[in-house]
Amino acid sequence: MALFLVGTLILGGCTASRDTANSASPDVAQASTADSAFRNLPRLEGEAIVELVVKGSPIRILVNGVDAPITAGNFVDLVNRGVYNGLSFHRVVRDPQPFVVQGGDPQSQDPNVPINQLGTGSFIDPATGQPRYIPLEIQPTEAEQPIYSQTFETAGISTAPKLRHTRGAVAMARSNVPDSASSQFYIALADLNFLDGSYAVFGYVTEGMNVVDQIQPGDRIDTARVISGLNNLKSES
């Protein structure tokens, strides 16, 4: 069951041809490497609250930039740009047991794109005309910095991450390439501990989980906006 569900999630992420950025251990050296390799990506230095409205009902997400600064910064930046407005949830898995609702494919902005063709789209940065990808970023419980571009398994880490896949966790979907997440995200419908250390959680639903439980394939995000914490979003050059 776990392998099937993980495979479903991987296939739902964006497709990309990306090389692993580095394979360093989670220490100061890796933090320095990550800072230089990803310095052009937005970061969230603190927390933010994002509100998604789906079928007229709000879903509030506490976005954690303390433990996932790049992943959280990417999400808040896309929300602030209006990228998620009108996008649909193209994958909803509840059977044989609750799993995830997944959305954020920019291709879903076009209602003529069939839902079964969604799941491969990425955010195209208007400044470069190219897809913007972010590194896999997961912070171990006892570490001072996240590790980048590798899962806990490949990094040889046996501890749990700080941000875990509990019910209501919000995380980035990706392909089997670690640094392939872009705009697609998912919300956990149950505790999914077997995903810990493999996918980057960056926040949690704090209000409106009852709305998430009712989402069906094809339902759209009416609006997405940053309620608070936008001042914590930083862009580096």
Coordinates of N, CA and C in Angstrom, one line a residue:
M1 N 0.8 -1.2 0.0 CA 0.0 0.0 0.0 C 0.9 1.3 0.0
A2 N 1.9 1.3 0.9 CA 2.7 2.5 1.0 C 3.4 2.8 -0.4
L3 N 3.9 1.7 -1.0 CA 4.6 1.9 -2.3 C 3.7 2.4 -3.3
F4 N 2.5 1.9 -3.4 CA 1.5 2.4 -4.4 C 1.2 3.8 -4.2
L5 N 0.9 4.2 -2.9 CA 0.6 5.5 -2.6 C 1.7 6.5 -2.9
V6 N 2.9 6.1 -2.5 CA 4.1 7.0 -2.8 C 4.2 7.2 -4.3
G7 N 4.1 6.1 -5.1 CA 4.2 6.1 -6.5 C 3.1 7.1 -7.1
T8 N 1.9 7.0 -6.5 CA 0.9 7.9 -7.0 C 1.3 9.4 -6.8
L9 N 1.9 9.7 -5.7 CA 2.3 11.0 -5.4 C 3.4 11.5 -6.3
I10 N 4.4 10.6 -6.5 CA 5.5 11.0 -7.3 C 5.1 11.3 -8.8
L11 N 4.2 10.4 -9.3 CA 3.8 10.6 -10.7 C 2.9 11.9 -10.8
G12 N 2.4 12.3 -9.7 CA 1.5 13.5 -9.7 C 2.3 14.8 -9.7
G13 N 3.6 14.7 -9.4 CA 4.4 15.9 -9.4 C 4.8 16.4 -10.7
C14 N 5.6 17.5 -10.8 CA 6.0 18.1 -12.1 C 7.1 17.2 -12.6
T15 N 7.1 17.0 -13.9 CA 8.2 16.3 -14.6 C 9.3 17.3 -14.8
A16 N 10.6 16.8 -14.7 CA 11.7 17.7 -14.8 C 12.9 16.9 -15.0
S17 N 13.9 17.5 -15.7 CA 15.2 16.9 -15.8 C 16.2 17.8 -15.0
R18 N 16.4 17.4 -13.8 CA 17.2 18.2 -12.8 C 18.3 17.3 -12.2
D19 N 19.5 17.9 -12.1 CA 20.5 17.1 -11.4 C 20.4 17.4 -9.9
T20 N 20.8 16.5 -9.1 CA 20.9 16.7 -7.7 C 21.9 17.8 -7.4
A21 N 21.5 18.8 -6.6 CA 22.4 19.9 -6.4 C 23.6 19.6 -5.5
N22 N 23.5 18.8 -4.5 CA 24.6 18.4 -3.7 C 24.3 17.2 -2.9
S23 N 25.3 16.6 -2.3 CA 25.1 15.4 -1.5 C 25.8 15.5 -0.1
A24 N 26.0 16.8 0.3 CA 26.7 17.0 1.6 C 25.8 16.6 2.8
S25 N 26.4 16.4 3.9 CA 25.7 16.1 5.1 C 25.1 17.3 5.7
P26 N 24.1 17.2 6.6 CA 23.4 18.4 7.1 C 24.2 19.2 8.1
D27 N 25.2 19.9 7.7 CA 26.1 20.6 8.5 C 26.3 22.0 8.0
V28 N 27.2 22.8 8.5 CA 27.4 24.1 8.1 C 27.8 24.2 6.6
A29 N 28.6 23.2 6.2 CA 29.1 23.2 4.8 C 27.9 23.1 3.9
Q30 N 27.0 22.2 4.2 CA 25.8 22.1 3.3 C 25.0 23.4 3.3
A31 N 24.8 24.0 4.5 CA 24.0 25.2 4.5 C 24.6 26.3 3.7
S32 N 26.0 26.3 3.7 CA 26.6 27.3 2.8 C 26.5 27.0 1.4
T33 N 26.5 25.7 1.0 CA 26.3 25.3 -0.4 C 24.9 25.7 -0.8
A34 N 23.9 25.4 0.0 CA 22.5 25.7 -0.3 C 22.3 27.2 -0.5
D35 N 22.9 28.0 0.4 CA 22.8 29.4 0.3 C 23.3 29.9 -1.1
S36 N 24.4 29.4 -1.5 CA 25.0 29.9 -2.8 C 24.2 29.3 -4.0
A37 N 23.8 28.1 -3.9 CA 23.1 27.4 -5.0 C 21.7 28.0 -5.3
F38 N 21.0 28.4 -4.2 CA 19.6 28.7 -4.3 C 19.4 30.2 -3.8
R39 N 20.4 31.0 -3.9 CA 20.3 32.4 -3.4 C 19.3 33.2 -4.1
N40 N 18.9 32.8 -5.4 CA 18.0 33.6 -6.1 C 16.5 33.3 -5.8
L41 N 16.3 32.3 -5.0 CA 15.0 31.8 -4.7 C 14.4 32.7 -3.6
P42 N 13.1 32.9 -3.6 CA 12.5 33.6 -2.4 C 12.6 32.8 -1.2
R43 N 12.7 33.4 0.0 CA 12.7 32.7 1.3 C 11.7 33.4 2.2
L44 N 11.2 32.6 3.1 CA 10.3 33.1 4.2 C 11.1 33.0 5.5
E45 N 11.4 34.2 6.0 CA 12.2 34.3 7.3 C 11.2 34.5 8.4
G46 N 10.6 33.4 8.8 CA 9.5 33.5 9.9 C 8.3 32.7 9.4
E47 N 7.1 33.2 9.8 CA 5.9 32.5 9.5 C 5.0 33.4 8.7
A48 N 4.0 32.8 8.0 CA 3.0 33.5 7.3 C 1.7 32.7 7.4
I49 N 0.6 33.4 7.2 CA -0.7 32.7 7.1 C -1.3 33.0 5.7
V50 N -1.6 31.9 5.1 CA -2.2 31.9 3.7 C -3.6 31.4 3.8
E51 N -4.5 32.1 3.1 CA -5.9 31.6 3.0 C -6.3 31.2 1.6
L52 N -6.7 30.0 1.4 CA -7.3 29.5 0.2 C -8.8 29.5 0.3
V53 N -9.5 29.9 -0.7 CA -10.9 29.8 -0.7 C -11.3 28.8 -1.8
V54 N -12.0 27.8 -1.4 CA -12.4 26.7 -2.3 C -14.0 26.6 -2.2
K55 N -14.6 26.8 -3.3 CA -16.1 26.7 -3.3 C -16.7 27.7 -2.3
G56 N -16.1 28.8 -2.1 CA -16.6 29.9 -1.2 C -16.2 29.7 0.2
S57 N -15.5 28.6 0.6 CA -15.1 28.4 2.0 C -13.6 28.5 2.2
P58 N -13.2 29.1 3.3 CA -11.8 29.4 3.5 C -11.1 28.2 4.1
I59 N -9.8 28.1 3.7 CA -8.8 27.1 4.3 C -7.6 27.9 4.7
R60 N -7.3 27.9 5.9 CA -6.1 28.7 6.4 C -4.9 27.8 6.7
I61 N -3.8 28.2 6.2 CA -2.5 27.5 6.3 C -1.5 28.3 7.0
L62 N -0.9 27.7 8.1 CA 0.2 28.4 8.8 C 1.5 27.9 8.0
V63 N 2.2 28.8 7.4 CA 3.3 28.5 6.6 C 4.6 28.7 7.4
N64 N 5.4 27.6 7.5 CA 6.6 27.6 8.4 C 7.9 27.9 7.6
G65 N 8.3 29.2 7.7 CA 9.6 29.5 7.1 C 10.8 29.4 8.0
V66 N 10.5 29.0 9.2 CA 11.6 28.8 10.2 C 12.4 27.5 9.9
D67 N 11.6 26.4 9.6 CA 12.2 25.1 9.4 C 12.2 24.7 7.9
A68 N 11.6 25.5 7.0 CA 11.6 25.3 5.6 C 11.6 26.6 4.8
P69 N 12.6 27.4 4.9 CA 12.6 28.8 4.4 C 12.4 28.9 2.9
I70 N 13.1 28.0 2.1 CA 12.9 28.1 0.7 C 11.6 27.5 0.2
T71 N 11.2 26.4 0.7 CA 9.9 25.8 0.3 C 8.8 26.7 0.7
A72 N 8.8 27.3 1.9 CA 7.8 28.2 2.4 C 7.8 29.5 1.6
G73 N 9.0 30.0 1.3 CA 9.1 31.2 0.5 C 8.6 31.1 -0.9
N74 N 8.9 29.9 -1.5 CA 8.3 29.7 -2.8 C 6.8 29.7 -2.8
F75 N 6.2 29.0 -1.9 CA 4.7 29.0 -1.8 C 4.1 30.4 -1.6
V76 N 4.7 31.1 -0.6 CA 4.1 32.4 -0.3 C 4.3 33.3 -1.5
D77 N 5.4 33.3 -2.1 CA 5.7 34.1 -3.3 C 4.7 33.8 -4.4
L78 N 4.4 32.5 -4.7 CA 3.4 32.1 -5.7 C 2.0 32.6 -5.3
V79 N 1.7 32.5 -4.0 CA 0.4 33.0 -3.6 C 0.3 34.5 -3.8
N80 N 1.3 35.2 -3.4 CA 1.3 36.6 -3.6 C 1.3 37.1 -5.0
R81 N 1.8 36.3 -5.9 CA 1.8 36.6 -7.4 C 0.4 36.3 -8.0
G82 N -0.5 35.6 -7.2 CA -1.8 35.2 -7.8 C -1.7 34.0 -8.6
V83 N -0.7 33.2 -8.5 CA -0.5 32.0 -9.4 C -1.6 31.0 -9.1
Y84 N -2.0 30.8 -7.9 CA -3.0 29.8 -7.5 C -4.4 30.1 -7.8
N85 N -4.7 31.4 -8.0 CA -6.1 31.8 -8.3 C -6.7 31.1 -9.5
G86 N -7.7 30.3 -9.3 CA -8.4 29.6 -10.4 C -7.8 28.3 -10.7
L87 N -6.7 27.9 -10.1 CA -6.2 26.5 -10.4 C -7.0 25.4 -9.7
S88 N -7.0 24.2 -10.2 CA -7.8 23.2 -9.7 C -7.0 22.1 -8.9
F89 N -7.7 21.3 -8.1 CA -7.2 20.2 -7.5 C -7.4 19.0 -8.5
H90 N -6.4 18.5 -9.0 CA -6.5 17.5 -10.1 C -6.4 16.1 -9.5
R91 N -5.9 15.9 -8.3 CA -5.8 14.5 -7.8 C -6.3 14.5 -6.4
V92 N -7.3 13.6 -6.1 CA -7.8 13.4 -4.8 C -7.9 11.9 -4.5
V93 N -7.2 11.5 -3.5 CA -7.1 10.1 -3.2 C -7.6 9.8 -1.8
R94 N -8.8 9.2 -1.7 CA -9.4 8.9 -0.4 C -9.6 7.4 -0.2
D95 N -9.5 6.6 -1.3 CA -9.8 5.2 -1.3 C -8.5 4.4 -1.7
P96 N -8.2 3.3 -1.1 CA -8.9 2.6 -0.1 C -8.8 3.2 1.3
Q97 N -8.0 4.3 1.4 CA -7.9 5.0 2.7 C -7.5 6.5 2.4
P98 N -7.8 7.4 3.3 CA -7.5 8.8 3.1 C -6.0 9.0 2.8
F99 N -5.7 9.8 1.8 CA -4.3 10.0 1.4 C -4.1 11.5 1.2
V100 N -4.3 12.1 0.0 CA -4.0 13.5 -0.2 C -5.0 14.1 -1.2
V101 N -5.1 15.5 -1.1 CA -5.7 16.2 -2.2 C -4.5 17.0 -2.8
Q102 N -4.4 17.1 -4.1 CA -3.2 17.7 -4.7 C -3.7 18.7 -5.8
G103 N -3.0 19.9 -5.9 CA -3.4 20.9 -6.9 C -2.2 21.7 -7.1
G104 N -2.4 22.8 -7.8 CA -1.4 23.8 -8.1 C -0.7 23.7 -9.4
D105 N -1.2 22.8 -10.4 CA -0.7 22.7 -11.7 C -1.1 23.9 -12.5
P106 N -0.2 24.8 -13.0 CA -0.6 26.0 -13.7 C -1.4 25.7 -15.0
Q107 N -1.2 24.5 -15.5 CA -2.0 24.1 -16.7 C -3.5 24.1 -16.5
S108 N -3.9 23.9 -15.2 CA -5.3 23.8 -14.9 C -6.0 25.1 -15.0
Q109 N -5.3 26.2 -15.2 CA -5.9 27.5 -15.4 C -6.8 27.4 -16.6
D110 N -6.4 26.6 -17.6 CA -7.2 26.5 -18.9 C -8.2 25.4 -18.7
P111 N -9.5 25.7 -18.7 CA -10.5 24.7 -18.5 C -10.6 23.6 -19.6
N112 N -9.9 23.9 -20.7 CA -9.9 22.9 -21.8 C -8.9 21.8 -21.7
V113 N -8.0 21.9 -20.7 CA -7.0 20.9 -20.5 C -7.7 19.8 -19.6
P114 N -7.8 18.6 -20.1 CA -8.5 17.5 -19.4 C -7.8 17.2 -18.1
I115 N -8.5 16.9 -17.1 CA -8.0 16.7 -15.8 C -7.0 15.5 -15.7
N116 N -7.1 14.5 -16.6 CA -6.2 13.4 -16.6 C -4.9 13.8 -17.3
Q117 N -4.7 15.0 -17.8 CA -3.5 15.5 -18.4 C -2.7 16.4 -17.4
L118 N -3.3 16.6 -16.3 CA -2.7 17.5 -15.3 C -1.8 16.7 -14.4
G119 N -0.9 17.5 -13.8 CA 0.1 16.9 -12.9 C 1.5 17.0 -13.3
T120 N 1.7 17.6 -14.5 CA 3.1 17.8 -15.0 C 3.5 19.2 -15.2
G121 N 2.7 20.2 -14.8 CA 3.0 21.6 -15.0 C 3.8 22.2 -13.9
S122 N 4.6 23.2 -14.2 CA 5.4 24.0 -13.3 C 5.2 25.5 -13.5
F123 N 5.5 26.2 -12.5 CA 5.5 27.7 -12.5 C 6.6 28.2 -13.5
I124 N 6.2 29.0 -14.4 CA 7.1 29.6 -15.3 C 7.4 31.0 -14.8
D125 N 8.7 31.2 -14.5 CA 9.1 32.5 -13.9 C 9.1 33.6 -15.1
P126 N 8.2 34.6 -15.0 CA 8.2 35.6 -16.1 C 9.5 36.3 -16.3
A127 N 10.3 36.4 -15.2 CA 11.6 37.1 -15.4 C 12.6 36.3 -16.2
T128 N 12.5 35.0 -16.3 CA 13.4 34.2 -17.0 C 12.8 33.4 -18.2
G129 N 11.5 33.3 -18.1 CA 10.8 32.5 -19.1 C 11.0 31.0 -19.0
Q130 N 11.6 30.6 -17.8 CA 11.9 29.2 -17.5 C 11.2 28.7 -16.3
P131 N 10.9 27.4 -16.2 CA 10.3 26.9 -15.0 C 11.2 27.2 -13.8
R132 N 10.5 27.5 -12.7 CA 11.3 27.7 -11.4 C 11.1 26.4 -10.5
Y133 N 12.2 25.8 -10.2 CA 12.2 24.6 -9.4 C 12.9 25.0 -8.1
I134 N 12.5 24.3 -7.0 CA 13.1 24.5 -5.7 C 13.7 23.2 -5.2
P135 N 14.7 23.2 -4.3 CA 15.4 22.0 -3.9 C 14.5 21.3 -2.8
L136 N 14.6 20.0 -2.8 CA 14.0 19.3 -1.7 C 14.7 19.7 -0.4
E137 N 13.9 20.2 0.6 CA 14.4 20.8 1.8 C 13.7 20.2 3.0
I138 N 14.4 19.5 3.8 CA 13.8 18.8 5.0 C 14.8 19.0 6.1
Q139 N 14.3 19.4 7.3 CA 15.1 19.6 8.4 C 14.9 18.5 9.4
P140 N 16.0 17.8 9.8 CA 15.9 16.7 10.8 C 15.6 17.4 12.2
T141 N 15.0 16.6 13.0 CA 14.6 17.1 14.3 C 15.7 17.8 15.1
E142 N 16.9 17.2 15.2 CA 17.9 17.7 16.0 C 18.9 18.6 15.3
A143 N 18.7 18.9 14.0 CA 19.6 19.6 13.2 C 19.3 21.1 13.3
E144 N 20.3 21.9 13.1 CA 20.1 23.4 13.0 C 19.8 23.9 11.7
Q145 N 20.1 23.1 10.6 CA 19.8 23.5 9.2 C 19.1 22.3 8.5
P146 N 18.3 22.7 7.5 CA 17.7 21.6 6.7 C 18.8 20.9 5.8
I147 N 18.5 19.7 5.4 CA 19.3 19.1 4.3 C 18.7 19.4 3.0
Y148 N 19.5 19.5 1.9 CA 18.9 19.8 0.6 C 19.2 18.8 -0.4
S149 N 18.3 18.6 -1.4 CA 18.5 17.9 -2.6 C 18.6 16.4 -2.4
Q150 N 18.2 15.9 -1.2 CA 18.3 14.4 -1.0 C 17.2 14.1 0.1
T151 N 16.8 12.8 0.0 CA 15.9 12.3 1.0 C 16.7 11.9 2.2
F152 N 16.0 11.6 3.3 CA 16.6 11.1 4.5 C 17.3 9.8 4.2
E153 N 16.6 9.0 3.4 CA 17.2 7.6 3.1 C 18.5 7.8 2.4
T154 N 18.6 8.6 1.4 CA 19.8 8.7 0.6 C 20.9 9.4 1.5
A155 N 20.5 10.3 2.4 CA 21.4 11.0 3.2 C 21.8 10.2 4.5
G156 N 21.2 9.0 4.7 CA 21.5 8.2 5.8 C 21.1 8.7 7.1
I157 N 19.9 9.4 7.1 CA 19.4 10.0 8.3 C 18.3 9.2 8.9
S158 N 18.3 8.8 10.1 CA 17.3 7.9 10.7 C 16.4 8.6 11.6
T159 N 16.6 9.9 11.9 CA 15.7 10.6 12.8 C 14.5 11.2 12.0
A160 N 13.5 11.6 12.7 CA 12.3 12.2 12.1 C 12.6 13.6 11.7
P161 N 11.9 14.1 10.7 CA 12.0 15.6 10.4 C 11.2 16.4 11.4
K162 N 11.5 17.7 11.4 CA 10.8 18.6 12.3 C 9.4 18.7 11.9
L163 N 9.2 18.8 10.6 CA 7.8 19.0 10.0 C 7.4 17.7 9.4
R164 N 6.4 17.1 10.1 CA 6.0 15.7 9.8 C 4.6 15.7 9.0
H165 N 4.4 14.6 8.4 CA 3.2 14.4 7.6 C 2.0 14.0 8.5
T166 N 1.6 14.9 9.4 CA 0.4 14.6 10.1 C -0.8 15.1 9.3
R167 N -2.0 14.7 9.7 CA -3.2 15.2 9.0 C -3.2 16.7 9.0
G168 N -3.5 17.2 7.8 CA -3.5 18.7 7.6 C -2.1 19.2 7.1
A169 N -1.1 18.4 7.1 CA 0.2 18.9 6.6 C 0.1 19.3 5.1
V170 N 0.8 20.4 4.8 CA 0.9 20.9 3.4 C 2.3 20.7 2.9
A171 N 2.5 20.1 1.8 CA 3.8 19.8 1.3 C 3.9 19.9 -0.2
M172 N 5.1 19.9 -0.7 CA 5.3 20.0 -2.2 C 5.3 18.7 -2.9
A173 N 4.6 18.6 -4.0 CA 4.7 17.4 -4.8 C 5.9 17.6 -5.7
R174 N 6.4 16.4 -6.2 CA 7.6 16.5 -7.0 C 7.6 15.2 -7.8
S175 N 8.5 15.1 -8.8 CA 8.8 13.9 -9.5 C 9.8 13.1 -8.7
N176 N 10.3 12.0 -9.3 CA 11.3 11.2 -8.6 C 12.7 11.9 -8.5
V177 N 12.8 13.1 -9.2 CA 14.0 13.9 -9.0 C 13.8 14.8 -7.8
P178 N 14.8 14.8 -6.8 CA 14.6 15.5 -5.6 C 14.3 17.0 -5.8
D179 N 15.0 17.7 -6.7 CA 14.9 19.1 -6.9 C 13.9 19.5 -8.0
S180 N 12.7 18.9 -8.0 CA 11.8 19.1 -9.1 C 10.5 19.7 -8.7
A181 N 10.3 20.1 -7.4 CA 9.1 20.7 -7.0 C 9.1 22.1 -7.5
S182 N 7.9 22.6 -7.9 CA 7.7 23.9 -8.4 C 6.5 24.7 -7.8
S183 N 5.3 24.3 -8.3 CA 4.1 25.0 -7.7 C 3.1 24.0 -7.2
Q184 N 3.2 22.7 -7.6 CA 2.2 21.7 -7.1 C 2.4 21.4 -5.6
F185 N 1.3 21.3 -4.9 CA 1.3 21.0 -3.5 C 0.2 20.0 -3.2
Y186 N 0.3 19.4 -2.0 CA -0.7 18.5 -1.5 C -1.0 18.7 -0.1
I187 N -2.2 18.3 0.4 CA -2.6 18.4 1.8 C -2.9 17.0 2.2
A188 N -2.3 16.6 3.3 CA -2.5 15.2 3.8 C -3.8 15.1 4.5
L189 N -4.6 14.0 4.1 CA -5.9 13.8 4.6 C -5.8 12.9 5.9
A190 N -4.7 12.4 6.2 CA -4.4 11.5 7.4 C -3.0 11.6 7.7
D191 N -2.6 11.0 8.8 CA -1.2 10.9 9.2 C -0.5 10.0 8.2
L192 N 0.5 10.5 7.5 CA 1.2 9.7 6.5 C 2.7 9.7 6.8
N193 N 3.0 9.0 7.9 CA 4.4 9.0 8.4 C 5.4 8.4 7.4
F194 N 4.9 7.5 6.5 CA 5.8 6.9 5.6 C 6.4 7.9 4.5
L195 N 5.8 9.1 4.5 CA 6.3 10.1 3.6 C 7.3 11.0 4.2
D196 N 7.5 10.9 5.5 CA 8.4 11.7 6.3 C 9.8 11.5 5.8
G197 N 10.6 12.6 5.5 CA 11.9 12.4 5.1 C 12.1 12.3 3.6
S198 N 10.9 12.2 2.9 CA 11.0 12.1 1.4 C 10.4 13.2 0.7
Y199 N 9.5 13.9 1.3 CA 8.8 15.1 0.7 C 8.8 16.2 1.7
A200 N 8.8 17.4 1.2 CA 9.0 18.6 2.0 C 7.7 19.2 2.5
V201 N 7.4 19.0 3.8 CA 6.3 19.7 4.4 C 6.7 21.1 4.8
F202 N 5.8 22.1 4.5 CA 6.2 23.5 4.8 C 5.1 24.2 5.6
G203 N 4.0 23.5 6.0 CA 3.0 24.2 6.7 C 1.9 23.2 7.1
Y204 N 0.8 23.8 7.8 CA -0.3 23.0 8.3 C -1.6 23.8 8.2
V205 N -2.6 23.0 7.8 CA -4.0 23.6 7.8 C -4.4 23.9 9.3
T206 N -4.7 25.1 9.6 CA -5.1 25.5 11.0 C -6.6 25.7 11.0
E207 N -7.3 26.0 9.9 CA -8.7 26.2 9.9 C -9.2 25.7 8.5
G208 N -10.4 25.1 8.5 CA -11.0 24.7 7.3 C -10.6 23.3 6.8
M209 N -10.1 22.4 7.7 CA -9.9 21.0 7.3 C -11.1 20.3 6.9
N210 N -12.3 20.8 7.4 CA -13.6 20.2 7.0 C -13.8 20.5 5.5
V211 N -13.3 21.7 5.0 CA -13.4 22.0 3.6 C -12.5 21.2 2.8
V212 N -11.3 20.9 3.2 CA -10.4 20.1 2.5 C -11.0 18.7 2.4
D213 N -11.6 18.2 3.4 CA -12.2 16.8 3.4 C -13.3 16.7 2.3
Q214 N -13.9 17.8 1.8 CA -14.9 17.8 0.9 C -14.4 18.1 -0.6
I215 N -13.2 18.4 -0.7 CA -12.6 18.7 -2.1 C -12.8 17.5 -3.0
Q216 N -13.2 17.7 -4.2 CA -13.3 16.7 -5.3 C -12.4 17.1 -6.4
P217 N -12.0 16.1 -7.2 CA -11.2 16.4 -8.4 C -11.9 17.4 -9.3
G218 N -11.2 18.4 -9.7 CA -11.8 19.5 -10.6 C -12.2 20.7 -9.8
D219 N -12.3 20.6 -8.5 CA -12.7 21.8 -7.7 C -11.5 22.8 -7.8
R220 N -11.9 24.1 -7.8 CA -10.9 25.1 -8.0 C -10.6 26.0 -6.8
I221 N -9.4 26.6 -6.8 CA -9.1 27.6 -5.7 C -9.7 28.9 -6.2
D222 N -10.7 29.4 -5.6 CA -11.3 30.6 -6.0 C -10.3 31.8 -5.9
T223 N -9.7 31.9 -4.7 CA -8.6 32.8 -4.5 C -7.6 32.3 -3.5
A224 N -6.4 32.8 -3.5 CA -5.4 32.5 -2.6 C -4.7 33.8 -2.2
R225 N -4.6 34.1 -0.9 CA -3.9 35.3 -0.5 C -3.2 35.2 0.8
V226 N -2.2 36.0 1.0 CA -1.4 36.0 2.2 C -2.1 36.9 3.2
I227 N -2.5 36.3 4.3 CA -3.2 37.1 5.3 C -2.3 37.9 6.2
S228 N -1.2 37.2 6.5 CA -0.2 37.9 7.4 C 1.2 37.3 7.1
G229 N 2.2 38.0 7.5 CA 3.6 37.5 7.3 C 4.3 37.8 6.0
L230 N 3.6 38.6 5.1 CA 4.2 38.9 3.8 C 5.5 39.6 4.0
N231 N 5.6 40.4 5.1 CA 6.9 41.1 5.3 C 8.1 40.2 5.6
N232 N 7.8 38.9 5.9 CA 8.8 37.9 6.1 C 9.4 37.3 4.8
L233 N 8.7 37.6 3.7 CA 9.2 37.1 2.4 C 10.3 37.9 1.9
K234 N 11.4 37.2 1.6 CA 12.6 37.9 1.2 C 13.1 37.3 -0.2
S235 N 13.5 38.2 -1.0 CA 14.1 37.8 -2.3 C 15.5 38.3 -2.3
E236 N 16.4 37.3 -2.6 CA 17.9 37.6 -2.6 C 18.4 37.7 -4.1
S237 N 19.4 38.4 -4.3 CA 20.0 38.5 -5.7 C 21.4 37.9 -5.7

